Short mmCIF file of C-alpha atoms and ligand atoms in Angstrom, two decimals:
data_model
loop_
_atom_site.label_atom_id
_atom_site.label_comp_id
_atom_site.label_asym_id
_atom_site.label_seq_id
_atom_site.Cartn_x
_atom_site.Cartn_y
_atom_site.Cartn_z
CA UNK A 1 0.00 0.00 0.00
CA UNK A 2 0.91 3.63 -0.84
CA UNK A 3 2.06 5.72 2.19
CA UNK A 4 -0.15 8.46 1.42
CA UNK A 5 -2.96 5.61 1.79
CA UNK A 6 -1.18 4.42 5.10
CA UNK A 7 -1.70 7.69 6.02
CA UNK A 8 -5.30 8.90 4.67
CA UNK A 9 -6.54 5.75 6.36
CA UNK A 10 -4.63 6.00 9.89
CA UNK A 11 -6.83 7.57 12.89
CA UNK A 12 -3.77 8.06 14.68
CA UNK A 13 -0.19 9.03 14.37
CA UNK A 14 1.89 6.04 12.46
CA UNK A 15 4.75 4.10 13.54
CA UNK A 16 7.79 3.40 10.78
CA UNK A 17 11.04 2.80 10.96
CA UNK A 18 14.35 2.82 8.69
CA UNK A 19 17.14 0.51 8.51
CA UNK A 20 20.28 0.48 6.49
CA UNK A 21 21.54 -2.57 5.28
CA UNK A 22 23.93 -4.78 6.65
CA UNK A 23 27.98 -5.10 5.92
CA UNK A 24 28.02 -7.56 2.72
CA UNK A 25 30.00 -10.41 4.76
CA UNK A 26 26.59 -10.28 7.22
CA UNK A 27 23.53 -12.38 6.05
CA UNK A 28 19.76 -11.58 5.90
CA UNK A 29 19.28 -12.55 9.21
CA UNK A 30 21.17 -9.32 10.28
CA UNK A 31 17.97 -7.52 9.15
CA UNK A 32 15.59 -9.78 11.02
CA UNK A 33 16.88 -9.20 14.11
CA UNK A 34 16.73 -5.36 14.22
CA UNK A 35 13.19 -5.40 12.64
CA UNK A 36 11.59 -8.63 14.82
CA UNK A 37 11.49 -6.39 18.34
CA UNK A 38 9.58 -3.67 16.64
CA UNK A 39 7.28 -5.43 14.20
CA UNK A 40 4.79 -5.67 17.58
CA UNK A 41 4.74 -1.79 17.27
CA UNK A 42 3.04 -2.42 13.88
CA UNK A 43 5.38 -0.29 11.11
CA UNK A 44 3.49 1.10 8.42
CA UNK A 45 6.60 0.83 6.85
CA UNK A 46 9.95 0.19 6.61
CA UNK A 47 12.93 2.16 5.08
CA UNK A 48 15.64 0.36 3.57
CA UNK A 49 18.36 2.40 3.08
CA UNK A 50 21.01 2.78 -0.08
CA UNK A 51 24.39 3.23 0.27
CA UNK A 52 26.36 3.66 -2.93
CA UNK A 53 30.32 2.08 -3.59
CA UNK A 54 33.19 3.79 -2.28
CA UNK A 55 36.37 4.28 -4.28
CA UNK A 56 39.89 3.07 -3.24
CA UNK A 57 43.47 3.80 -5.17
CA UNK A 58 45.73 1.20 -5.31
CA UNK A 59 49.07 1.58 -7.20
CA UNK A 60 49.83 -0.64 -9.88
CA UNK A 61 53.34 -1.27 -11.87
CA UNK A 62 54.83 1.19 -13.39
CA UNK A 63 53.42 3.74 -10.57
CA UNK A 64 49.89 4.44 -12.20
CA UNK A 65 46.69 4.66 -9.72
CA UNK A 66 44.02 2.32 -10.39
CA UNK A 67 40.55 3.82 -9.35
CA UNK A 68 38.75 0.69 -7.13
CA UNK A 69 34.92 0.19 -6.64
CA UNK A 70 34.29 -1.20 -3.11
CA UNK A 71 31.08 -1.97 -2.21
CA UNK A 72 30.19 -1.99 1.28
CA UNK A 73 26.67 -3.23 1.92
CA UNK A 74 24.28 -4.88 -0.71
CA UNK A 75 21.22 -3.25 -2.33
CA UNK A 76 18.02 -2.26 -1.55
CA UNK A 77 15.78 -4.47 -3.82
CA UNK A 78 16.97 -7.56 -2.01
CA UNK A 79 16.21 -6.46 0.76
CA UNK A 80 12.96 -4.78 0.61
CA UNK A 81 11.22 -7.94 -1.00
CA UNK A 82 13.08 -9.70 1.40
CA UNK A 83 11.42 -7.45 4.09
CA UNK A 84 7.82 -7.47 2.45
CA UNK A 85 8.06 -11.20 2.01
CA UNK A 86 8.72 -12.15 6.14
CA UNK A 87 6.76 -9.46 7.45
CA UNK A 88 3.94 -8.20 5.20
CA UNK A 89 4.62 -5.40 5.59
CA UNK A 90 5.73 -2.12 2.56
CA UNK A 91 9.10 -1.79 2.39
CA UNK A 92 10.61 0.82 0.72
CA UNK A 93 13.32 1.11 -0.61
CA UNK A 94 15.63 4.30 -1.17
CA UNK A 95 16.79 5.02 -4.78
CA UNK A 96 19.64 7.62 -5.33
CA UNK A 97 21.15 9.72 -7.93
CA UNK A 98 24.83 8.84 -7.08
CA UNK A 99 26.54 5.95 -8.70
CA UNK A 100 23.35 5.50 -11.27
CA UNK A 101 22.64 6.43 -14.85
CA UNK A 102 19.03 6.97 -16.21
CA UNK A 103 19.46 3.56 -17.45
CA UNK A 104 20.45 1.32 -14.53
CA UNK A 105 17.47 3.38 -12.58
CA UNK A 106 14.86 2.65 -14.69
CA UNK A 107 16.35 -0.53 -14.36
CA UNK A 108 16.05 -1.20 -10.60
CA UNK A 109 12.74 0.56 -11.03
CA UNK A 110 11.59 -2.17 -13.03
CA UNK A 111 12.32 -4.59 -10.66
CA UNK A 112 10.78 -2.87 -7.97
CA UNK A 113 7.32 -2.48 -9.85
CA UNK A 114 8.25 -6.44 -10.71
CA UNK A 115 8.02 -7.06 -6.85
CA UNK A 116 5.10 -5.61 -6.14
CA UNK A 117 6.87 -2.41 -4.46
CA UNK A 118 4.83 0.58 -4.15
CA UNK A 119 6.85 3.32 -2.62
CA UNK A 120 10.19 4.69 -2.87
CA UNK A 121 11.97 7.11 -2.05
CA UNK A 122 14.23 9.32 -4.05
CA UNK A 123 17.09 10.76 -3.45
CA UNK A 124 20.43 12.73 -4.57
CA UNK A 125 23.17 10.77 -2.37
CA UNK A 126 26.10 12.47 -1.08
CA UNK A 127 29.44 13.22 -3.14
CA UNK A 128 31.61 10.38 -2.83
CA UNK A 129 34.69 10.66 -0.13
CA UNK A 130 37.24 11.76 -3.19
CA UNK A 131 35.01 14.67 -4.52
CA UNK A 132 34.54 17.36 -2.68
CA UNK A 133 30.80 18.33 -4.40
CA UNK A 134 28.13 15.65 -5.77
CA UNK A 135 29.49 14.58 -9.46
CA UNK A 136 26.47 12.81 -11.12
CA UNK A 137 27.06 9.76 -13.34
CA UNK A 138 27.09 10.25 -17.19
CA UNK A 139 24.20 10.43 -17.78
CA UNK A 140 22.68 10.64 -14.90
CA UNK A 141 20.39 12.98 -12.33
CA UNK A 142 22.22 15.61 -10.57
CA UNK A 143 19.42 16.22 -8.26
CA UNK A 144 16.64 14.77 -6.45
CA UNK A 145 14.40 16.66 -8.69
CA UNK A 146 15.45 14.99 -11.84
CA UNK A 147 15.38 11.75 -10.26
CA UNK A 148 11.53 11.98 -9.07
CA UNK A 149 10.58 13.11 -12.69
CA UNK A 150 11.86 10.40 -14.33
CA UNK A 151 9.59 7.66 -11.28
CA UNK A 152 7.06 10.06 -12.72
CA UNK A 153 7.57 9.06 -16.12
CA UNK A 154 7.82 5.95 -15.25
CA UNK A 155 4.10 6.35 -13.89
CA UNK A 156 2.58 7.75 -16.81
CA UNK A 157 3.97 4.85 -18.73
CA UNK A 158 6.93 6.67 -20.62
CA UNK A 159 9.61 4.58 -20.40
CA UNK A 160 13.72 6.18 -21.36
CA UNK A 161 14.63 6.03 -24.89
CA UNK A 162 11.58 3.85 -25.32
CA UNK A 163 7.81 4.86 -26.98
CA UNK A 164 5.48 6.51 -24.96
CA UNK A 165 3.04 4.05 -23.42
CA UNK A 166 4.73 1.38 -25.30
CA UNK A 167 4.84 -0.26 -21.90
CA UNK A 168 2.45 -0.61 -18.27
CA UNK A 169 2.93 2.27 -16.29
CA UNK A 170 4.47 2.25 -12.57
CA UNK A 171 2.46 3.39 -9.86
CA UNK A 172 5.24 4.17 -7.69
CA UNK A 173 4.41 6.81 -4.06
CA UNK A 174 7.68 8.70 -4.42
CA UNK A 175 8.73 10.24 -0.97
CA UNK A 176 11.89 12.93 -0.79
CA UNK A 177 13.99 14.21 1.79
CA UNK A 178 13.03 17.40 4.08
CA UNK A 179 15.93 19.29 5.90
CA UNK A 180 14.08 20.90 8.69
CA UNK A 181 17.96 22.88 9.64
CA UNK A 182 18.22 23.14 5.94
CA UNK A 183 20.38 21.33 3.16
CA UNK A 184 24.07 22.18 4.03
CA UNK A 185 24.86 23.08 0.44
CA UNK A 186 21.40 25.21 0.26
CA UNK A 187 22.43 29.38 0.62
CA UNK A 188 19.45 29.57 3.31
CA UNK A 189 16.26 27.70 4.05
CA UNK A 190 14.11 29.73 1.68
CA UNK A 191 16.24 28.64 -0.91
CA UNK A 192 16.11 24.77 0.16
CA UNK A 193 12.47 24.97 0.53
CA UNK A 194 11.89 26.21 -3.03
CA UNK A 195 14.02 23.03 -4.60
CA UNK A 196 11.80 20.75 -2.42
CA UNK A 197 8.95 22.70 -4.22
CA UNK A 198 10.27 21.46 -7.31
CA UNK A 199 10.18 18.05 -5.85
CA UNK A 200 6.44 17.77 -4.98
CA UNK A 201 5.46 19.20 -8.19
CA UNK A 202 7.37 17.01 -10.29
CA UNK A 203 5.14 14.14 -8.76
CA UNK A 204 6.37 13.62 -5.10
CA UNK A 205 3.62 12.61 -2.49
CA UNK A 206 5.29 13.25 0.81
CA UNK A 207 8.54 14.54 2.73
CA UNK A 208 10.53 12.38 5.30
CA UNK A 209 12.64 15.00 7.08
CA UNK A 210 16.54 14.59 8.10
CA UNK A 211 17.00 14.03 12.17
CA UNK A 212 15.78 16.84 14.23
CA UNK A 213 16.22 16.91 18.18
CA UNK A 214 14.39 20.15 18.74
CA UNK A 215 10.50 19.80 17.64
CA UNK A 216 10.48 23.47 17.49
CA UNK A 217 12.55 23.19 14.17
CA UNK A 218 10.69 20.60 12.61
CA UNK A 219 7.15 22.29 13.91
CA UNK A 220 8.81 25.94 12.05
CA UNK A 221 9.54 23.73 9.07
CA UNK A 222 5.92 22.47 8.60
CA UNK A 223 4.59 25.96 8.83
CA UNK A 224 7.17 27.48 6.42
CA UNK A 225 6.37 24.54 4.07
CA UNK A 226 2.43 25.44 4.34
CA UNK A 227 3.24 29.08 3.77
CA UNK A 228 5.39 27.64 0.10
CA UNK A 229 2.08 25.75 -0.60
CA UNK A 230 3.52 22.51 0.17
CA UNK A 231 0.50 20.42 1.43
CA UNK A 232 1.83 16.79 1.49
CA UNK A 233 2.67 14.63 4.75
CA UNK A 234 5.57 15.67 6.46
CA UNK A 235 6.69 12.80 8.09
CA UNK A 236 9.14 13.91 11.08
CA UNK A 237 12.43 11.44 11.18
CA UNK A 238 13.76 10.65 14.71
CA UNK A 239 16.89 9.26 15.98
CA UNK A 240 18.42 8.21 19.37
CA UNK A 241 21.67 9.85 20.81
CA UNK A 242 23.56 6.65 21.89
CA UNK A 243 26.96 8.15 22.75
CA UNK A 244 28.86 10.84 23.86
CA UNK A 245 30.61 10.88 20.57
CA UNK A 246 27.51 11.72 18.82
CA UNK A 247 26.99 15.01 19.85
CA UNK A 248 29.78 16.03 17.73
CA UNK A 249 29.39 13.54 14.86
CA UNK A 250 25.81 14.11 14.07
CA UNK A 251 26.37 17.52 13.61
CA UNK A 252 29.44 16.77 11.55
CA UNK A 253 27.41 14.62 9.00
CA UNK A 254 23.74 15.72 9.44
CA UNK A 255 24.19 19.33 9.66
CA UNK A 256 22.13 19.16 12.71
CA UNK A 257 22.17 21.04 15.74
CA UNK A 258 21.99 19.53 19.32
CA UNK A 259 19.66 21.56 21.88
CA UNK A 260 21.55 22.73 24.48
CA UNK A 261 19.96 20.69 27.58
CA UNK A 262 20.59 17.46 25.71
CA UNK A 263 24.18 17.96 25.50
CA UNK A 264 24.12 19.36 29.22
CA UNK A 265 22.84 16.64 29.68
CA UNK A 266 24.77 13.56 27.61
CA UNK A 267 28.35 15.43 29.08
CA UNK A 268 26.76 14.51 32.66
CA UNK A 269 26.84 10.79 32.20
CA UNK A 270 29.71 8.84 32.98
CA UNK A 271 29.25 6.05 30.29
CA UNK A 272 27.57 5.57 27.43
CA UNK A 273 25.02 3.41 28.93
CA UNK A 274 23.43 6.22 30.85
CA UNK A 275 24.06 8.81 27.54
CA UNK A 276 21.94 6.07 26.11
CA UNK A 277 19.00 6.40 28.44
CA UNK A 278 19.57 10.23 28.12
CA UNK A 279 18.92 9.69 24.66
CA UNK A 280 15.49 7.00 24.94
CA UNK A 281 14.11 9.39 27.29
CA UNK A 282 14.99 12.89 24.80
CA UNK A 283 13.45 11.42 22.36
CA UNK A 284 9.99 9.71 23.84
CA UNK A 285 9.58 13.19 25.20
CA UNK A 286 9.90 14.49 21.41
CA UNK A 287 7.62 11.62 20.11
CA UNK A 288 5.02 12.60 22.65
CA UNK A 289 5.27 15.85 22.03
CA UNK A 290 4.56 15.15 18.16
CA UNK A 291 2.23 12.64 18.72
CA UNK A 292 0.35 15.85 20.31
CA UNK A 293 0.58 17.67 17.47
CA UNK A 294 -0.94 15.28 15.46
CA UNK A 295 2.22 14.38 12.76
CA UNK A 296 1.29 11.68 10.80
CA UNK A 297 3.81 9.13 11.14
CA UNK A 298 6.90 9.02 13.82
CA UNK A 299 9.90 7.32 11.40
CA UNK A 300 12.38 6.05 13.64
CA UNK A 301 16.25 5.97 12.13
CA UNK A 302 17.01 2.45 14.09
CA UNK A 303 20.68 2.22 11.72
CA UNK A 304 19.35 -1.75 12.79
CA UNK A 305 19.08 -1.37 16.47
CA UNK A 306 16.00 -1.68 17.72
CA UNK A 307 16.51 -2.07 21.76
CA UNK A 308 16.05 1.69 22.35
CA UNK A 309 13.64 2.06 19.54
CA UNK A 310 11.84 -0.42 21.41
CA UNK A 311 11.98 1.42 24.51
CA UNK A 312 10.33 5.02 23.30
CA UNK A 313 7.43 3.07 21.07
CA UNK A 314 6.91 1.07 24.12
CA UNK A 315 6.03 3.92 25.77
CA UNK A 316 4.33 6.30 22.49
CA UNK A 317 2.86 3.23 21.01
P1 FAD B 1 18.31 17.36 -3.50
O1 FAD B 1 16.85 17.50 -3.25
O2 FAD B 1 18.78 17.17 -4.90
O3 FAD B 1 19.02 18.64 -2.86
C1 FAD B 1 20.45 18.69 -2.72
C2 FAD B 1 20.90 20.14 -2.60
O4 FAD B 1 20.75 20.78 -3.86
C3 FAD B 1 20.07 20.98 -1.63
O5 FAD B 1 20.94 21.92 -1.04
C4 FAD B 1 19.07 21.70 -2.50
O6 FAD B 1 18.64 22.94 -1.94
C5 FAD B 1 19.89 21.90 -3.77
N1 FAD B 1 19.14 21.88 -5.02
C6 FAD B 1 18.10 21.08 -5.36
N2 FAD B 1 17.74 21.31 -6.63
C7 FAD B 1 18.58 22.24 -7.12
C8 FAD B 1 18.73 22.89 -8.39
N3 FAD B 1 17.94 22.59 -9.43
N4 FAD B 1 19.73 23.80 -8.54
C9 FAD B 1 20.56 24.10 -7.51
N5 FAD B 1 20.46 23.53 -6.29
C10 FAD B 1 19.48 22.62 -6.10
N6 FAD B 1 21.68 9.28 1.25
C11 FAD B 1 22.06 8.09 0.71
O7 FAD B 1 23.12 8.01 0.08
N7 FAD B 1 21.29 6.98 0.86
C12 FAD B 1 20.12 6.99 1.53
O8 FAD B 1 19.44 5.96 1.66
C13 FAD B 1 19.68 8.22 2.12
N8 FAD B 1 18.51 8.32 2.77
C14 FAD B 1 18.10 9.52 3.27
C15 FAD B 1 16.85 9.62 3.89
C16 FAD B 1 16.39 10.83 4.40
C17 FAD B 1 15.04 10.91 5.03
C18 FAD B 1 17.21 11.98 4.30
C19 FAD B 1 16.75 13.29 4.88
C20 FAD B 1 18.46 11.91 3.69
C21 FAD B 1 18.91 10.68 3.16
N9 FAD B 1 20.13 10.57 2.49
C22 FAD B 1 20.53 9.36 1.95
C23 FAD B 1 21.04 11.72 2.41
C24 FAD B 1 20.83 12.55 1.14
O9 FAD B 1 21.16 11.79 0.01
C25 FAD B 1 21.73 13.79 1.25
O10 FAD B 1 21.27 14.64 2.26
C26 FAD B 1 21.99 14.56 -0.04
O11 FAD B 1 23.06 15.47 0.21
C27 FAD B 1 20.82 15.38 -0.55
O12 FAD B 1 19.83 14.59 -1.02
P2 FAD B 1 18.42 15.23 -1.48
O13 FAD B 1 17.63 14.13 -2.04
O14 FAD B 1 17.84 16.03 -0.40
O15 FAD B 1 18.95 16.17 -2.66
#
């Protein structure tokens, strides 16, 4: 089922969750133990997320560098039928820009729709650790934008390089990233807000946002989105601070800020065991909080941990 539908026929606020998948020496079963403790919270869905190849240099005779694909985890498609198969439950899988030409994602698109997939989610990717900006792939999307008109396409039947309505059309929900403290490449948040205009008009049906540990921001978001005309879910994205080390690496990758009382209060524990109840509490307090206001989904970023997860929708839930 669509999300939108997940959401149109929910009487109360939805519980999701989004896991990324395993190192490739791990097996399947990796997955079914982060998702089995939640599945009692009934997801509405599940996130699977994509992580493209990094490169390597290794030197070869005569001195030359030799550019090396490495890739880390496996793909998405596996997974999500893997996912929809066991539990019953959408999966959805997240599609990027990076690393892909129009070609191979119409390809994995195809096999999606094959599968019975109904949602996705698209996305740019990041630039790869040896390039300092995003470099798209010949011929491929250099942003989000492009890559939710051509699922668009795709769902009116037009198919690249191919006829129009030579073939079925998808019926894919796309979803698309939100930045509630603003893209770090975007000049300012106006700016940011006007691209994910774009993105809803070329076809997308709702907005997962990036991390947020202030609800103010993600509340100021919503109402700055309404003011653009955006009208579509707005699904707020929550994550648990599990370390001390956190509250400098999440702001380091996410380009997120941490409130000031949660890092008072992570630098008073004394291990990471009590940062981590620091962090379950934080963020059932959010969840309530949101819950309150009515949001229409909760989407928990587990990274395939599901103990503390476990612990806020035990009490939300
Ligand atoms: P875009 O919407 O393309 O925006 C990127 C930047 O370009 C923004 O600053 C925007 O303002 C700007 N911009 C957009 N259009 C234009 C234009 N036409 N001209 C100039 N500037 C423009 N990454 C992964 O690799 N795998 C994942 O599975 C993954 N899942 C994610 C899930 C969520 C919910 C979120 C919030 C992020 C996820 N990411 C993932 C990270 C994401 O790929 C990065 O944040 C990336 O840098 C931006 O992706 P985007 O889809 O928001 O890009």
């Amino acid at each position: 089922m669509k999300v939108t539908e997940h959401i149109t026929k929910a009487k109360s606020t939805l519980f999701s969750m989004e896991i990324l998948p395993p190192l490739k020496s791990k097996g399947i079963q990796s997955i079914y133990d982060g998702i089995d403790p939640l599945m009692e919270f009934k997801p509405a869905f599940v996130d699977v997320t994509y992580h493209r190849e990094e490169y390597i240099y290794k030197k070869r005779e005569g001195g030359y560098l030799e550019k090396i694909a490495i890739r880390k985890r496996p793909g998405t498609v596996g997974i999500s039928a893997a996912i929809m198969n066991k539990y019953k439950v959408d999966a959805i899988p997240h599609i990027i820009c990076g690393g892909f030409s129009r070609e191979e994602t119409e390809s994995a698109l195809i096999d999606l729709h094959f599968l019975g997939i109904d949602n996705v989610l698209a996305l740019r990717g990041d630039s790869i650790k040896t390039e300092n900006t995003f470099v798209p792939e010949p011929n491929g999307h250099a942003f989000a934008n492009d890559l939710v008109k051509q699922i668009s396409n795709l769902n009116q039947g037009n198919y690249y390089n191919e006829e129009p309505n030579a073939n079925a059309a998808t019926h894919f929900c796309v979803g698309v990233a939100g930045y509630p403290e603003k893209h770090f490449e975007a000049p300012n948040l106006g700016i940011d807000l006007e691209y994910l205009k774009t993105k809803i008009n070329s076809g997308a049906e709702y907005i997962v946002t990036q991390m947020f540990f202030d609800n103010s921001k993600y509340i100021e978001f919503v109402n700055r989105c309404k003011l653009m005309d955006i009208n579509v879910p707005i699904i707020p994205g929550l994550k648990i601070l599990t370390s001390k080390k956190q509250l400098t690496i999440l702001p380091k990758i996410f380009h997120i800020d941490i409130p000031e009382d949660l890092y008072k209060a992570t630098m008073a524990c004394k291990d990471d065991v009590a940062v981590k109840q620091v962090g379950i509490e934080w963020c059932t307090q959010q969840s309530k909080e949101l819950i309150a206001a009515k949001v229409p989904c909760l989407h928990f970023y587990t990274m395939g941990v599901s103990d503390g997860t476990k612990n806020v929708a035990k009490e939300c839930f």
